[in-house]
XYZ file of C-alpha atoms in Angstrom:
526
model
C -21.545 -77.777 -41.495
C -23.102 -74.697 -39.845
C -22.188 -71.058 -40.470
C -22.503 -68.293 -37.875
C -21.818 -64.564 -38.588
C -20.544 -62.842 -35.404
C -18.589 -59.879 -34.223
C -15.184 -60.502 -32.661
C -13.345 -57.521 -31.203
C -15.149 -55.085 -33.416
C -14.645 -57.150 -36.684
C -16.892 -59.524 -38.437
C -16.032 -63.254 -38.519
C -17.554 -66.228 -40.136
C -17.655 -69.422 -37.994
C -18.062 -72.832 -39.374
C -19.601 -75.424 -37.166
C -19.941 -79.278 -37.892
C -23.493 -80.495 -38.555
C -25.122 -83.571 -37.226
C -24.026 -86.933 -38.824
C -27.510 -87.832 -39.935
C -27.123 -86.178 -43.323
C -27.931 -88.811 -46.014
C -25.653 -89.743 -48.825
C -28.186 -88.776 -51.493
C -28.287 -85.306 -50.129
C -24.561 -84.826 -50.116
C -23.815 -83.233 -53.481
C -26.895 -81.041 -53.465
C -26.182 -80.012 -49.889
C -22.642 -79.189 -50.705
C -23.647 -76.944 -53.662
C -26.122 -75.082 -51.430
C -23.662 -74.593 -48.657
C -21.115 -73.024 -51.130
C -23.726 -70.594 -52.313
C -24.638 -69.706 -48.823
C -21.079 -69.296 -47.888
C -20.428 -66.936 -50.671
C -23.482 -64.856 -49.732
C -22.395 -64.748 -46.152
C -18.797 -63.845 -47.166
C -20.051 -61.017 -49.404
C -22.279 -59.759 -46.567
C -19.343 -59.802 -44.209
C -17.192 -57.867 -46.585
C -19.918 -55.294 -47.042
C -20.364 -54.912 -43.309
C -16.702 -54.701 -42.676
C -16.422 -51.854 -45.308
C -19.392 -50.114 -43.727
C -17.723 -50.342 -40.326
C -14.404 -49.003 -41.563
C -16.211 -46.044 -43.306
C -17.930 -45.252 -40.014
C -14.635 -45.401 -38.209
C -12.950 -43.177 -40.827
C -15.906 -40.714 -40.609
C -15.603 -40.547 -36.777
C -11.954 -40.075 -37.064
C -12.420 -37.229 -39.606
C -15.051 -35.599 -37.515
C -12.719 -35.761 -34.509
C -9.811 -34.236 -36.540
C -12.107 -31.532 -37.874
C -13.259 -30.741 -34.370
C -9.715 -30.651 -32.947
C -8.636 -28.379 -35.871
C -11.585 -26.117 -35.290
C -10.814 -25.859 -31.565
C -7.115 -24.967 -32.366
C -8.198 -22.445 -34.910
C -10.615 -20.814 -32.442
C -7.985 -20.384 -29.644
C -6.976 -16.790 -28.954
C -3.450 -18.086 -28.382
C -0.591 -18.951 -30.661
C -0.471 -22.683 -31.525
C 2.207 -24.175 -33.639
C 3.756 -27.671 -34.361
C 7.463 -28.090 -35.427
C 8.594 -31.490 -36.537
C 11.960 -33.113 -35.613
C 13.631 -31.440 -38.578
C 12.748 -27.988 -37.258
C 10.026 -27.354 -39.897
C 6.775 -25.802 -38.848
C 3.889 -28.044 -39.985
C 1.161 -26.161 -38.268
C 0.283 -22.614 -37.448
C -3.216 -21.815 -36.268
C -5.044 -18.585 -37.368
C -3.954 -16.507 -34.435
C -0.329 -17.517 -34.984
C -0.547 -16.627 -38.702
C -2.053 -13.293 -37.891
C 0.600 -12.508 -35.151
C 3.527 -13.321 -37.511
C 1.879 -12.018 -40.608
C 1.916 -15.357 -42.489
C -0.222 -16.149 -45.551
C -2.210 -19.294 -45.955
C 0.587 -20.811 -48.106
C 3.212 -19.823 -45.508
C 1.599 -21.653 -42.672
C 3.548 -24.816 -43.317
C 7.122 -25.479 -44.374
C 8.608 -22.456 -42.548
C 11.724 -22.529 -40.314
C 12.781 -20.300 -37.399
C 15.148 -18.335 -39.739
C 12.126 -17.364 -41.996
C 10.216 -15.840 -39.137
C 12.666 -14.517 -36.478
C 15.833 -12.563 -36.242
C 19.131 -14.372 -35.629
C 19.209 -13.548 -31.941
C 15.678 -14.806 -31.462
C 16.437 -17.923 -33.459
C 19.448 -18.752 -31.289
C 17.323 -18.393 -28.164
C 14.515 -20.511 -29.513
C 16.954 -23.349 -30.530
C 18.371 -23.318 -27.059
C 14.888 -23.580 -25.474
C 13.854 -26.316 -27.961
C 17.032 -28.356 -27.042
C 16.091 -27.884 -23.289
C 12.505 -29.203 -23.801
C 13.777 -32.277 -25.691
C 16.433 -33.058 -23.024
C 13.859 -32.611 -20.198
C 11.317 -34.649 -22.120
C 8.558 -32.627 -20.409
C 6.772 -29.367 -20.831
C 8.792 -26.169 -20.319
C 7.716 -22.553 -19.832
C 9.570 -19.398 -20.996
C 8.710 -15.681 -21.420
C 9.906 -13.779 -24.439
C 9.447 -10.316 -26.079
C 8.615 -10.793 -29.787
C 7.645 -8.385 -32.487
C 4.302 -8.946 -34.162
C 3.298 -8.121 -37.748
C 2.427 -4.582 -36.782
C 5.953 -4.010 -35.423
C 4.921 -3.959 -31.740
C 6.811 -5.641 -28.991
C 4.624 -8.205 -27.207
C 5.421 -10.161 -24.114
C 4.574 -13.891 -24.727
C 4.224 -16.651 -22.235
C 5.430 -19.781 -24.164
C 4.866 -23.581 -23.349
C 6.772 -26.264 -25.231
C 5.589 -29.814 -25.168
C 8.010 -32.342 -26.715
C 6.265 -35.205 -28.715
C 7.398 -38.822 -28.875
C 5.991 -41.788 -30.760
C 5.350 -45.311 -29.395
C 8.982 -46.139 -29.567
C 9.804 -43.081 -27.534
C 11.515 -41.476 -30.439
C 11.408 -37.632 -30.566
C 9.078 -36.462 -33.484
C 8.495 -32.793 -32.747
C 7.421 -29.935 -30.579
C 3.970 -28.402 -29.902
C 3.915 -24.701 -28.839
C 1.275 -22.697 -27.142
C 2.075 -18.992 -26.605
C -0.112 -16.470 -24.878
C 0.112 -12.608 -24.984
C 0.615 -11.488 -21.297
C 1.677 -7.926 -22.072
C -1.430 -6.264 -20.535
C -1.481 -8.564 -17.446
C 2.167 -7.912 -16.902
C 1.609 -4.192 -17.110
C -1.260 -4.419 -14.638
C 0.979 -6.445 -12.277
C 3.776 -3.957 -12.572
C 1.306 -1.089 -11.980
C 0.094 -2.828 -8.783
C 3.662 -3.396 -7.633
C 4.459 0.284 -8.410
C 1.408 1.441 -6.370
C 2.543 -0.853 -3.476
C 5.902 0.798 -3.360
C 5.195 4.445 -4.351
C 3.222 7.336 -3.157
C 0.375 8.011 -5.654
C 0.335 11.764 -5.125
C 4.028 12.616 -5.624
C 5.457 9.609 -7.328
C 8.158 9.206 -4.595
C 8.697 5.852 -2.909
C 6.686 5.101 0.135
C 7.563 3.832 3.582
C 7.728 0.163 2.509
C 10.128 0.866 -0.423
C 12.054 3.241 1.837
C 12.950 0.494 4.270
C 14.121 -1.813 1.415
C 16.179 0.727 -0.263
C 17.520 2.167 3.074
C 18.670 -1.242 4.371
C 20.427 -1.971 1.017
C 22.147 1.457 1.174
C 23.273 0.682 4.744
C 24.750 -2.640 3.732
C 26.751 -0.794 0.896
C 27.949 1.902 3.316
C 29.206 -0.714 5.775
C 31.014 -2.573 3.122
C 32.732 0.600 1.816
C 33.232 2.181 5.238
C 31.140 5.255 4.437
C 28.420 7.092 6.194
C 24.716 7.784 5.232
C 22.690 10.617 6.552
C 18.912 10.166 7.023
C 16.878 13.378 7.027
C 13.329 13.718 8.136
C 11.584 16.823 6.690
C 8.164 18.071 7.831
C 6.305 21.172 6.412
C 5.515 23.756 9.069
C 1.808 24.528 9.440
C 0.787 22.597 6.485
C -2.505 21.899 8.163
C -3.351 25.683 8.058
C -2.961 25.585 4.286
C -5.320 22.593 3.974
C -7.842 24.153 6.305
C -7.875 27.500 4.707
C -7.339 26.836 0.889
C -8.509 23.224 0.652
C -6.900 19.868 0.093
C -6.515 20.448 -3.701
C -4.061 23.263 -3.029
C -2.399 21.198 -0.425
C -1.923 18.300 -2.784
C -0.484 20.662 -5.426
C 1.960 22.072 -2.758
C 3.054 18.532 -1.818
C 3.782 17.661 -5.457
C 5.879 20.810 -5.951
C 7.792 20.187 -2.697
C 8.503 16.604 -3.834
C 9.657 17.824 -7.199
C 12.006 20.379 -5.607
C 13.607 17.800 -3.307
C 14.084 15.247 -5.998
C 15.494 17.692 -8.469
C 18.097 18.765 -5.903
C 19.374 15.273 -5.101
C 21.590 12.919 -6.745
C 20.515 9.662 -8.349
C 22.332 7.779 -5.615
C 20.205 9.544 -2.934
C 16.848 8.310 -1.723
C 13.710 10.468 -1.519
C 10.474 9.186 -0.029
C 7.019 10.498 1.187
C 5.925 8.480 4.242
C 2.665 10.202 4.802
C 0.897 13.576 5.125
C 3.474 16.304 4.791
C 6.452 14.151 5.975
C 9.398 13.460 3.563
C 12.459 11.318 4.127
C 15.796 11.695 2.390
C 18.808 9.438 2.569
C 22.096 11.110 1.651
C 24.827 8.595 0.633
C 28.509 9.159 0.185
C 28.400 12.438 2.052
C 30.828 13.941 4.610
C 29.375 14.224 8.054
C 30.403 17.838 8.397
C 28.459 18.777 5.160
C 25.244 17.026 6.055
C 23.543 19.954 7.869
C 24.718 22.369 5.149
C 23.030 20.235 2.488
C 19.912 19.879 4.577
C 19.691 23.694 5.101
C 20.082 24.091 1.241
C 17.005 21.812 0.758
C 15.027 23.826 3.389
C 15.897 26.989 1.503
C 14.598 25.460 -1.730
C 11.381 24.531 -0.099
C 10.956 27.990 1.295
C 10.902 29.620 -2.082
C 7.495 30.891 -3.148
C 4.897 28.653 -4.881
C 2.303 29.810 -7.409
C -0.688 27.523 -7.144
C -3.936 28.320 -8.919
C -3.769 32.037 -8.314
C -2.328 31.684 -4.795
C 1.173 32.847 -3.932
C 2.300 30.665 -0.951
C 5.466 30.481 1.082
C 5.937 27.480 3.362
C 8.843 26.581 5.556
C 9.940 23.167 6.867
C 11.820 21.606 9.724
C 14.355 18.783 9.438
C 15.788 16.231 11.759
C 19.040 14.454 10.900
C 20.540 11.022 11.982
C 23.791 9.800 10.651
C 24.952 6.172 10.348
C 26.843 4.561 11.946
C 27.126 6.722 15.004
C 23.366 7.212 15.364
C 22.291 3.662 14.357
C 23.180 0.871 11.932
C 19.632 -0.152 11.024
C 16.788 1.566 9.074
C 14.557 1.430 12.195
C 17.003 3.059 14.478
C 18.052 5.800 12.031
C 14.355 6.630 11.313
C 13.550 6.694 15.039
C 16.464 9.017 15.791
C 15.753 11.181 12.748
C 12.206 11.599 13.906
C 13.390 12.615 17.438
C 15.605 15.275 15.968
C 12.764 16.601 13.868
C 10.586 17.009 16.895
C 13.480 18.920 18.525
C 13.776 21.195 15.503
C 10.030 21.960 15.680
C 10.338 22.725 19.382
C 13.150 25.172 18.708
C 10.858 27.283 16.599
C 10.623 25.466 13.274
C 12.235 26.448 9.911
C 15.533 24.854 11.059
C 17.435 21.621 11.101
C 18.701 19.605 14.148
C 21.181 16.753 14.350
C 20.269 13.861 16.604
C 22.098 13.412 19.961
C 21.667 10.854 22.687
C 20.167 13.494 24.975
C 17.093 13.406 22.726
C 16.509 9.733 23.511
C 16.897 10.297 27.218
C 14.445 13.138 26.943
C 12.031 10.988 24.971
C 12.263 8.252 27.539
C 11.616 10.766 30.328
C 8.664 12.153 28.417
C 7.227 8.708 27.842
C 7.705 7.793 31.553
C 6.049 11.238 32.571
C 3.150 10.577 30.172
C 2.516 7.172 31.799
C 2.702 8.751 35.267
C 0.278 11.487 34.079
C -2.327 8.939 33.082
C -1.908 7.075 36.378
C -2.214 10.339 38.272
C -5.436 11.147 36.621
C -6.889 7.695 37.093
C -5.731 7.751 40.839
C -7.046 11.313 41.483
C -3.606 12.572 42.403
C -4.024 16.130 41.118
C -4.801 18.934 43.450
C -6.297 22.461 43.162
C -4.895 25.485 44.835
C -6.781 28.731 45.017
C -5.252 32.184 44.840
C -7.482 34.853 46.316
C -7.955 38.174 44.550
C -8.780 41.418 46.378
C -10.211 44.660 45.252
C -8.097 47.597 46.345
C -9.379 48.845 49.723
C -11.277 45.715 50.614
C -10.170 43.432 53.395
C -11.904 40.332 52.127
C -11.196 38.567 48.874
C -13.825 38.880 46.237
C -12.648 36.328 43.735
C -10.369 33.276 43.592
C -8.293 31.723 40.771
C -8.097 27.935 40.559
C -4.633 26.450 39.643
C -3.832 22.792 39.243
C -0.839 21.068 40.972
C 0.519 17.662 40.643
C 2.436 16.251 43.742
C 4.261 13.379 42.241
C 5.120 10.483 44.628
C 8.749 10.348 43.453
C 9.363 13.409 41.339
C 8.016 15.895 43.859
C 5.867 18.738 42.735
C 5.784 18.642 38.872
C 5.452 22.095 37.332
C 2.423 22.939 35.246
C 4.864 24.210 32.606
C 6.029 20.586 32.264
C 2.867 18.491 32.472
C 0.351 20.863 30.846
C 2.017 20.809 27.362
C 2.349 17.090 27.687
C -1.400 16.804 28.480
C -2.087 18.932 25.292
C 0.035 16.834 22.980
C -1.434 13.612 24.337
C -5.069 14.742 24.297
C -5.496 14.377 28.008
C -6.059 18.078 28.403
C -9.699 17.643 27.529
C -10.330 15.294 30.512
C -8.014 17.267 32.760
C -9.584 20.590 32.008
C -13.078 19.342 32.742
C -11.845 17.883 36.028
C -10.483 21.329 37.023
C -13.735 23.091 35.890
C -16.038 20.726 37.825
C -13.909 20.598 40.936
C -13.467 24.318 41.029
C -17.189 24.859 40.750
C -17.928 22.373 43.522
C -15.443 24.159 45.818
C -16.908 27.515 45.052
C -20.342 26.254 45.940
C -19.067 24.743 49.135
C -17.622 28.114 50.243
C -20.827 29.927 49.583
C -22.650 27.360 51.678
C -20.158 28.014 54.499
C -20.816 31.753 54.215
C -17.826 32.886 52.068
C -19.790 34.918 49.557
C -17.231 35.151 46.774
C -18.220 36.779 43.467
C -16.406 34.666 40.904
C -14.029 31.853 40.492
C -11.428 31.967 37.613
C -10.478 28.846 35.818
C -7.729 28.702 33.074
C -8.659 27.187 29.755
C -6.216 25.670 27.234
C -6.575 26.492 23.522
C -6.747 22.737 22.895
C -10.081 22.599 24.912
C -12.059 25.050 22.752
C -13.707 22.850 20.124
C -17.215 22.839 18.597
C -18.639 21.131 21.791
C -16.847 23.350 24.362
C -19.687 25.775 25.177
C -22.350 22.978 25.420
C -20.064 20.981 27.735
C -19.450 23.894 30.066
C -23.247 24.777 30.067
C -24.086 21.097 30.936
C -21.667 21.097 33.832
C -23.096 24.338 35.195
C -26.685 23.237 34.874
C -25.893 19.838 36.529
C -24.200 21.617 39.551
C -26.803 24.321 39.642
C -24.022 26.799 39.242
C -24.821 30.442 38.146
C -22.869 31.167 34.994
C -22.263 34.700 36.293
C -20.004 33.128 38.989
C -17.578 31.638 36.462
C -14.692 33.479 34.800
C -12.662 31.635 32.113
C -9.087 32.818 31.513
C -7.716 32.334 28.071
C -4.427 33.497 26.448
C -4.069 36.693 24.503
C -2.952 34.794 21.384
C -6.196 32.663 21.415
C -8.449 35.657 21.761
C -6.604 37.451 18.998
C -6.473 34.443 16.680
C -9.643 35.383 14.828
C -10.570 31.662 14.494
C -14.323 31.504 13.798
C -14.769 28.406 15.983
C -13.277 30.111 19.113
C -15.330 33.264 18.521
C -18.538 31.249 18.279
C -17.854 29.250 21.538
C -16.868 32.476 23.470
C -19.955 34.367 22.243
C -22.245 31.454 23.225
C -20.845 31.281 26.714
C -20.918 35.062 27.162
C -24.632 34.997 26.382
C -25.041 32.583 29.343
C -23.268 35.050 31.576
C -19.718 33.553 31.742
C -17.022 36.207 31.933
C -13.827 35.885 29.883
C -10.475 37.491 30.728
C -7.024 37.447 29.160
C -4.411 35.513 31.050
C -0.647 36.348 30.685
C -1.382 39.438 28.703
C 1.484 40.261 26.336
C 3.282 36.972 26.752
C 1.134 34.701 24.577
C 1.694 31.810 26.964
C -1.041 29.994 28.954
C -1.134 27.314 31.563
C -3.635 25.831 33.940
């Protein structure tokens, strides 16, 4: 016989093989005795090796268990295991600290020993849901920690099953998400609110207004949308600084909010523009309520040693007659606001369809104005000016005219204000100046020796570059500055604005003459 010691599937095995048949009869007894001794030695060796292997396996298993336990203990999250009887068999250190459990209390506890009855009922319901689903579930819950603070936990439950698919318990992993949820809510708040005043912003206004419109349609009620804009707010920012302007906006927002009902909507949509939605209000009382708000705004403000009084204008659109959507109401309320400002400010105006017609006409006129400038459709007419007793004119005044192809002659009183509001007055004014100077030079070449040519200047043209621009045109045309007279309005010359004074002084030093146009009226045109 022959013995071989070998490993089979990780275990030791002793294999007996037959020897050759040439063993002699005399050697039989002795050989058998030796073989028994050898067999016992090999068997003992196999047992020792098997024991050593088992110890190594147990040691590895112990090390793995210790490593897993250390990992669970080091987690900054709550980890717990509850068996099928509802008894907690494991709490990691963070869980013990959170619930205020001692080392002896980390096992053998039930839900009733840790949580209040309402929470226990909720936990049992969620445990049952995880068992029935036989898969991981996620829930959020506000729980009280050992210090008595409410904490928002994000909890995962994993049901455990043995090889026979029998339920044996639940593993819990819970994470504190209180801070991250607060950060998320802060971001959502900033996305929906104005950071300066705390009022809702344009995005949130659309959401709330659309919902309010749905409710009013369902209840057969009306809702009034009011656009409020502070009059001459830019002057306060420019003269006193943006800090005072911000304080003023906060106070205005507070006055508006404190004089509205909880069911009303109050928003700031940018700059000094506020929007109010009045629900469950009678149509005939809307303007009265709006005027009351304007009176509240007009009361004095005490801001860092400054006593300020500011007025506001308001435009009103009422649903359903002025629109059934947030977009249409806001569009019409804005049109009414522009009308209120045009009427002299510090007043309210209710929308009418005429405003839309006027807006369309203004938009069409603006498009025609741009086409006319690009197509060189404007003309200049020159009014001669005589000195008493002289037969020949000494000066001329250049006036712009617009012969429209379909509208006929468009009055400067109509298109000059439009050019100012659209910013085209800068280009148009420079065209008038250059063309007038060229015509004046042409007359002098033809022998008509005029002293000066007068050109009207809009207040919108006089900025920090005005004097340099005029000087460059005169130098380019080789035009003597003493030949030019610029006519400005009385209100502009009396405004006391430093920028205007500097530009006028610089041009006067060149030799340009200034005169007051429309003296006593405060109105100018080109």
